[in-house]
Short mmCIF file of C-alpha atoms and ligand atoms in Angstrom, two decimals:
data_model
loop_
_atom_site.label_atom_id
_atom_site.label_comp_id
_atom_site.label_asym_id
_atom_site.label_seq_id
_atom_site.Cartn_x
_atom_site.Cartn_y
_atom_site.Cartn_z
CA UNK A 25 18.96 64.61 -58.82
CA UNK A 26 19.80 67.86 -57.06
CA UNK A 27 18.55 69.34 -53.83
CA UNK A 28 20.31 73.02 -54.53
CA UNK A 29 16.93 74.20 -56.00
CA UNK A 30 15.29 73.75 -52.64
CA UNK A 31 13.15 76.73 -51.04
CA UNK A 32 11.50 76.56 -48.21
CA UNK A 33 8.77 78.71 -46.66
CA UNK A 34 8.90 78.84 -43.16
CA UNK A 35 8.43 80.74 -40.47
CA UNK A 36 10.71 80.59 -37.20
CA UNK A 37 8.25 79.17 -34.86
CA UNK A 38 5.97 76.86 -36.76
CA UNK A 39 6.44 73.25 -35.57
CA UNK A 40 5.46 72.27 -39.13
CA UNK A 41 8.02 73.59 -40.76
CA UNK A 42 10.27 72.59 -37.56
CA UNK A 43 9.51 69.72 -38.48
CA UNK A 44 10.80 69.89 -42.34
CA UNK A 45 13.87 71.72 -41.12
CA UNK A 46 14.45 69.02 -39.07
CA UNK A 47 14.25 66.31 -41.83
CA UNK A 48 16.33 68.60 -44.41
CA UNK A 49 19.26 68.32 -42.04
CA UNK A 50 18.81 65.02 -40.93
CA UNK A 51 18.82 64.01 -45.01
CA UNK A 52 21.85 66.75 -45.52
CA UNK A 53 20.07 68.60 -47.92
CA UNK A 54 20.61 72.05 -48.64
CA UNK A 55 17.67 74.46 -48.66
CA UNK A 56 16.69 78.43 -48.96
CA UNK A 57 14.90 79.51 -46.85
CA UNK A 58 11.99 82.16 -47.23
CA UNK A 59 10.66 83.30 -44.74
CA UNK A 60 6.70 84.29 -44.06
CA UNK A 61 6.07 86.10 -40.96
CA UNK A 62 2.69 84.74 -39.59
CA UNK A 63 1.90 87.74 -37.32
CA UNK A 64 3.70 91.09 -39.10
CA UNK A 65 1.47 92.66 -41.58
CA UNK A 66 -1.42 90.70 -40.27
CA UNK A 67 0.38 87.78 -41.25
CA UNK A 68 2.34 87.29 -44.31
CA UNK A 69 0.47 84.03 -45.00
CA UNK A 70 -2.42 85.61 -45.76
CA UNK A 71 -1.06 87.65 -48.29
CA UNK A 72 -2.33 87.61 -52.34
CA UNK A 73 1.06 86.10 -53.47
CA UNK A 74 1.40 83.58 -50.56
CA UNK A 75 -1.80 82.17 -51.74
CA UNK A 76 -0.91 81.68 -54.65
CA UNK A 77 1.34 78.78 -53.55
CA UNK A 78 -0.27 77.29 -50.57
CA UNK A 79 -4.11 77.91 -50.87
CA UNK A 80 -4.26 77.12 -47.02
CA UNK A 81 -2.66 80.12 -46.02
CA UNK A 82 -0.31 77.70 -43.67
CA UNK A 83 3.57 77.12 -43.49
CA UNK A 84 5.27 75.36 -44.47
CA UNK A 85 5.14 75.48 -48.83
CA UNK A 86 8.54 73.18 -49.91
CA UNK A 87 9.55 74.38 -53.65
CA UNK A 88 11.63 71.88 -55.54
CA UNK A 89 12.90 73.41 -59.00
CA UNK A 90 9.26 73.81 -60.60
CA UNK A 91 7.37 71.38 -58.45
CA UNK A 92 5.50 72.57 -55.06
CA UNK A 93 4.37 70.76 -52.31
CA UNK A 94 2.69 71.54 -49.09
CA UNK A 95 1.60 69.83 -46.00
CA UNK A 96 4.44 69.08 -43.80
CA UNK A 97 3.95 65.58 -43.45
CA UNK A 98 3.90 65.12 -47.48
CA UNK A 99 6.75 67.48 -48.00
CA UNK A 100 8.95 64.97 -45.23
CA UNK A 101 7.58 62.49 -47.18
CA UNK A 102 8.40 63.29 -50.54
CA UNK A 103 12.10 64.32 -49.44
CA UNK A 104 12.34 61.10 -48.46
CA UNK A 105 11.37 59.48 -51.60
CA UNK A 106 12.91 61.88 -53.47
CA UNK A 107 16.44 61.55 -51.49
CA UNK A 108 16.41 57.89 -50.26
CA UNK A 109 20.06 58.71 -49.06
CA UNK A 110 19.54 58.78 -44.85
CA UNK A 111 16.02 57.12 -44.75
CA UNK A 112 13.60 58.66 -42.24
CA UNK A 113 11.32 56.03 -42.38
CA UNK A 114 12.30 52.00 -41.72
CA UNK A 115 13.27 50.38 -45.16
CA UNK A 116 12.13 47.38 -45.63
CA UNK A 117 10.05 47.14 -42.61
CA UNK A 118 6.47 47.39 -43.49
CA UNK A 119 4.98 47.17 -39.63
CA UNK A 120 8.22 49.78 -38.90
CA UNK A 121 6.72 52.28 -41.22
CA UNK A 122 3.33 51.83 -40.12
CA UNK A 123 4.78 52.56 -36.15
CA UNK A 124 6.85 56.11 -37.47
CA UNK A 125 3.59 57.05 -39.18
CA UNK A 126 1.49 56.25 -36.72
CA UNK A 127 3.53 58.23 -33.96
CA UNK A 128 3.30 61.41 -36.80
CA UNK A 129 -0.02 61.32 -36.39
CA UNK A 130 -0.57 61.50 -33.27
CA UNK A 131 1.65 65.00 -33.46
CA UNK A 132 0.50 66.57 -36.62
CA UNK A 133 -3.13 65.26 -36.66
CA UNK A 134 -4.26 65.12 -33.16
CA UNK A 135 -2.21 67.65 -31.12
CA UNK A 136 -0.86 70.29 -33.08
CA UNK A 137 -3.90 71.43 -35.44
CA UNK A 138 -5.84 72.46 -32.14
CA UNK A 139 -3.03 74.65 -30.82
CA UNK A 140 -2.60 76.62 -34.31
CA UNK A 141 -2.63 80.02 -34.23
CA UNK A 142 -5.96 80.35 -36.35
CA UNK A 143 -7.69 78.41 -33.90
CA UNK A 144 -6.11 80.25 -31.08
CA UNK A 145 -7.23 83.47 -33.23
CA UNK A 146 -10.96 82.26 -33.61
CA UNK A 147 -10.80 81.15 -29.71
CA UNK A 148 -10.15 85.16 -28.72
CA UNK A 149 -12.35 86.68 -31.52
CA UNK A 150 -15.34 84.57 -30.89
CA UNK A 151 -15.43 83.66 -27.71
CA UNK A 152 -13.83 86.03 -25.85
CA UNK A 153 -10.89 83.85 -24.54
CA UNK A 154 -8.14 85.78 -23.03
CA UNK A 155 -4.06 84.96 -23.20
CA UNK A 156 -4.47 82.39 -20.03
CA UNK A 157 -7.61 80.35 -21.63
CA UNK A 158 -5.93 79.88 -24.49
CA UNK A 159 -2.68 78.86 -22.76
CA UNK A 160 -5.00 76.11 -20.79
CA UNK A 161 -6.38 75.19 -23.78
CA UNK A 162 -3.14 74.20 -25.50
CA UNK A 163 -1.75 73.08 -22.31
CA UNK A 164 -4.84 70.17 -21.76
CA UNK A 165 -4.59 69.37 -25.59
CA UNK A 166 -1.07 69.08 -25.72
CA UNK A 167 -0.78 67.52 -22.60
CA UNK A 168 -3.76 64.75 -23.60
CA UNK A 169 -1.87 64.00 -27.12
CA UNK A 170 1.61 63.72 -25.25
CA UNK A 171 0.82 61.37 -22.33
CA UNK A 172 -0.55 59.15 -25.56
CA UNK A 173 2.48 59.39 -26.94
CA UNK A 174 4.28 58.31 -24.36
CA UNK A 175 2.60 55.71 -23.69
CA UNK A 176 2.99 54.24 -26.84
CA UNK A 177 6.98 55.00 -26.69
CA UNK A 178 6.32 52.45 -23.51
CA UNK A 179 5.60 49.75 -25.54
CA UNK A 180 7.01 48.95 -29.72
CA UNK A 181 10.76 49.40 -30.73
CA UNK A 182 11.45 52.48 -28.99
CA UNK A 183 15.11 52.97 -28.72
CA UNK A 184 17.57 56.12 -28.19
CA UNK A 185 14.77 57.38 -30.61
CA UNK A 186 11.05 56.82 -30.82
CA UNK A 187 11.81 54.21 -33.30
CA UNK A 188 15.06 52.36 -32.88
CA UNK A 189 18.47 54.18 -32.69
CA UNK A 190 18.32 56.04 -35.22
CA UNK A 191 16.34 59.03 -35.96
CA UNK A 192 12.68 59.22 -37.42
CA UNK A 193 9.79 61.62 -38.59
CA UNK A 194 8.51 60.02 -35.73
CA UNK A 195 11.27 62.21 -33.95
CA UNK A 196 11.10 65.32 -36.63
CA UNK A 197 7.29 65.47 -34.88
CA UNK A 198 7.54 64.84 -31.82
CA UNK A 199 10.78 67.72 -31.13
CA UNK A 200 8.76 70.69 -32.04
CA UNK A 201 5.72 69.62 -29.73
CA UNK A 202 7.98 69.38 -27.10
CA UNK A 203 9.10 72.76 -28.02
CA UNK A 204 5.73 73.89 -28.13
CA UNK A 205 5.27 71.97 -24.91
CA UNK A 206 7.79 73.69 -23.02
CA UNK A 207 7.07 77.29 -24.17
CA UNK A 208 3.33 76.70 -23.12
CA UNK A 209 4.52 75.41 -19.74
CA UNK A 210 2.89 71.88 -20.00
CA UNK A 211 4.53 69.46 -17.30
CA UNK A 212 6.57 66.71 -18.78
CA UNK A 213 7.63 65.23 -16.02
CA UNK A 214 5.63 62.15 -15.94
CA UNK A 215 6.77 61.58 -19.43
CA UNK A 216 10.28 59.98 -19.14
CA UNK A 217 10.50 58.23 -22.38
CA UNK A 218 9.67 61.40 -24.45
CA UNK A 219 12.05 63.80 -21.96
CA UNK A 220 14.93 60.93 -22.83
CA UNK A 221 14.32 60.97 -26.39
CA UNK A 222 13.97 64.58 -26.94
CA UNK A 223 17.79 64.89 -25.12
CA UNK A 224 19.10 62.88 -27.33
CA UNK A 225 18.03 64.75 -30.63
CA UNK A 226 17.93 67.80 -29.07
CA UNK A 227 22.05 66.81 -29.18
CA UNK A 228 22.02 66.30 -32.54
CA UNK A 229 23.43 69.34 -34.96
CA UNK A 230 20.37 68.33 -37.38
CA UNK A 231 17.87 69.00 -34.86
CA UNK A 232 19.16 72.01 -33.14
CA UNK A 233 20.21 73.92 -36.10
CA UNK A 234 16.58 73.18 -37.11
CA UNK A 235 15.20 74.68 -33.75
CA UNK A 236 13.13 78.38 -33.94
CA UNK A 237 16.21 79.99 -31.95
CA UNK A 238 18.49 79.17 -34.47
CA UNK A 239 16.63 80.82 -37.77
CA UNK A 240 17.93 83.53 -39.19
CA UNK A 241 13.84 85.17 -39.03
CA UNK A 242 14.18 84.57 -35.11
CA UNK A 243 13.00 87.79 -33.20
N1 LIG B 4 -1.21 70.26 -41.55
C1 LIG B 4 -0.33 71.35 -41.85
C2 LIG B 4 -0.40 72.35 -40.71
C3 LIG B 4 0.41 73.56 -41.02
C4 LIG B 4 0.20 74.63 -39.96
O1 LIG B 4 -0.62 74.49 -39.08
N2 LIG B 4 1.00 75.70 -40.05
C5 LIG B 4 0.85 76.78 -39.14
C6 LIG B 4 2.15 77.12 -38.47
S1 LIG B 4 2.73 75.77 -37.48
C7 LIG B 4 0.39 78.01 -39.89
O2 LIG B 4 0.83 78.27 -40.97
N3 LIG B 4 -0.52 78.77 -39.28
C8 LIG B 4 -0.98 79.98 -39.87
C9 LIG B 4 -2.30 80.42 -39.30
O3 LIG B 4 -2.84 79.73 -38.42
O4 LIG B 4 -2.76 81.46 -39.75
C10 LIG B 4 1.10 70.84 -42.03
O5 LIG B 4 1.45 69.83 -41.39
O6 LIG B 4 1.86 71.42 -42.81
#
């Protein structure tokens, strides 16, 4: 098996395909990456040809030789499957994997699909909501979704990361909210285990080279 046909479609600021960045590195895997602006030309995502691979008009599209996936959870997933070198999910630990997946969740289905740009879109074209409403909206949601998360870093097999010590997709989730956290000016202060876990990624090469700064389709 080789990873050198990997291409990834990804756009600088997209916690989802922070996310996937983050687990490429943490696996060592090289990628391309193509990048899909999701504001210029109306957004580049909504474009004929982008379609044509990822019917939901979302980032991030993984493209492995002839085979495409979507939906970053299934594309961290699959790499993981695919390259079982540097596990991102406990081996051998049933109630482990169940803990990792469960902390996902919490990120990709209950915090970060009400803070996506569409909805942020919809918010302003329908009902009027200006730049600050929709910053309090994503503030309250991601604020609601992260004190949960915490608390359930309070209790389980937390360690220097959200599951033991050695990095998850529990912690390729949870980074990018915290980025998203930070750049909507949500408090984290009351939120000690997630501030010390975030540090310590945040140290790590795989997670910083990963972070929206760092890509080359910055602006
Ligand atoms: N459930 C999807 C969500 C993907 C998603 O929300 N992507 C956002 C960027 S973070 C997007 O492409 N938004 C484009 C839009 O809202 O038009 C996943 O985990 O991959």
């Amino acid at each position: 098996m080789t990873a050198s046909s990997l291409v990834l479609y990804s756009y600088w600021r997209s916690s989802a395909a922070f996310r996937v960045r983050i687990a490429l590195n943490l696996k060592g895997l090289p990628y391309q990456v193509h990048p899909v602006h999701l504001i210029s030309d109306g957004g580049q995502q909504h474009s004929a040809s982008y379609r044509e691979l990822s019917p939901q008009e979302q980032i991030p599209t993984l493209v492995d030789g002839d085979f495409v996936v979507r939906q970053s959870m299934t594309i961290m997933e699959y790499l993981d499957e695919r390259f079982p070198e540097t596990p991102l999910l406990p081996r051998n630990d049933v109630r482990g994997r169940a803990r990792v997946r469960e902390l996902m969740q919490v990120v990709a289905c209950d915090i970060h699909p009400l803070g996506n740009l569409r909805v942020l879109q919809h918010l302003e074209a329908t009902y009027g909501a200006g730049q600050e409403q929709k910053a309090d909206w994503s503030r309250h949601w991601i604020a609601l979704g992260l004190n949960a998360f915490e608390a359930l870093l309070a209790r389980g097999d937390t360690g220097t990361f959200c599951h033991g010590d050695t990095p998850t997709l529990a912690d390729a989730c949870l980074i990018p909210q915290v980025y998203n956290a930070n750049r909507w000016g949500v408090d984290l202060s009351g939120m000690p285990n997630i501030c010390r876990v975030a540090a310590a990624a945040q140290a790590l090469p795989a997670f910083a080279d990963a972070a929206p700064e760092a890509q080359l389709d910055a602006v």
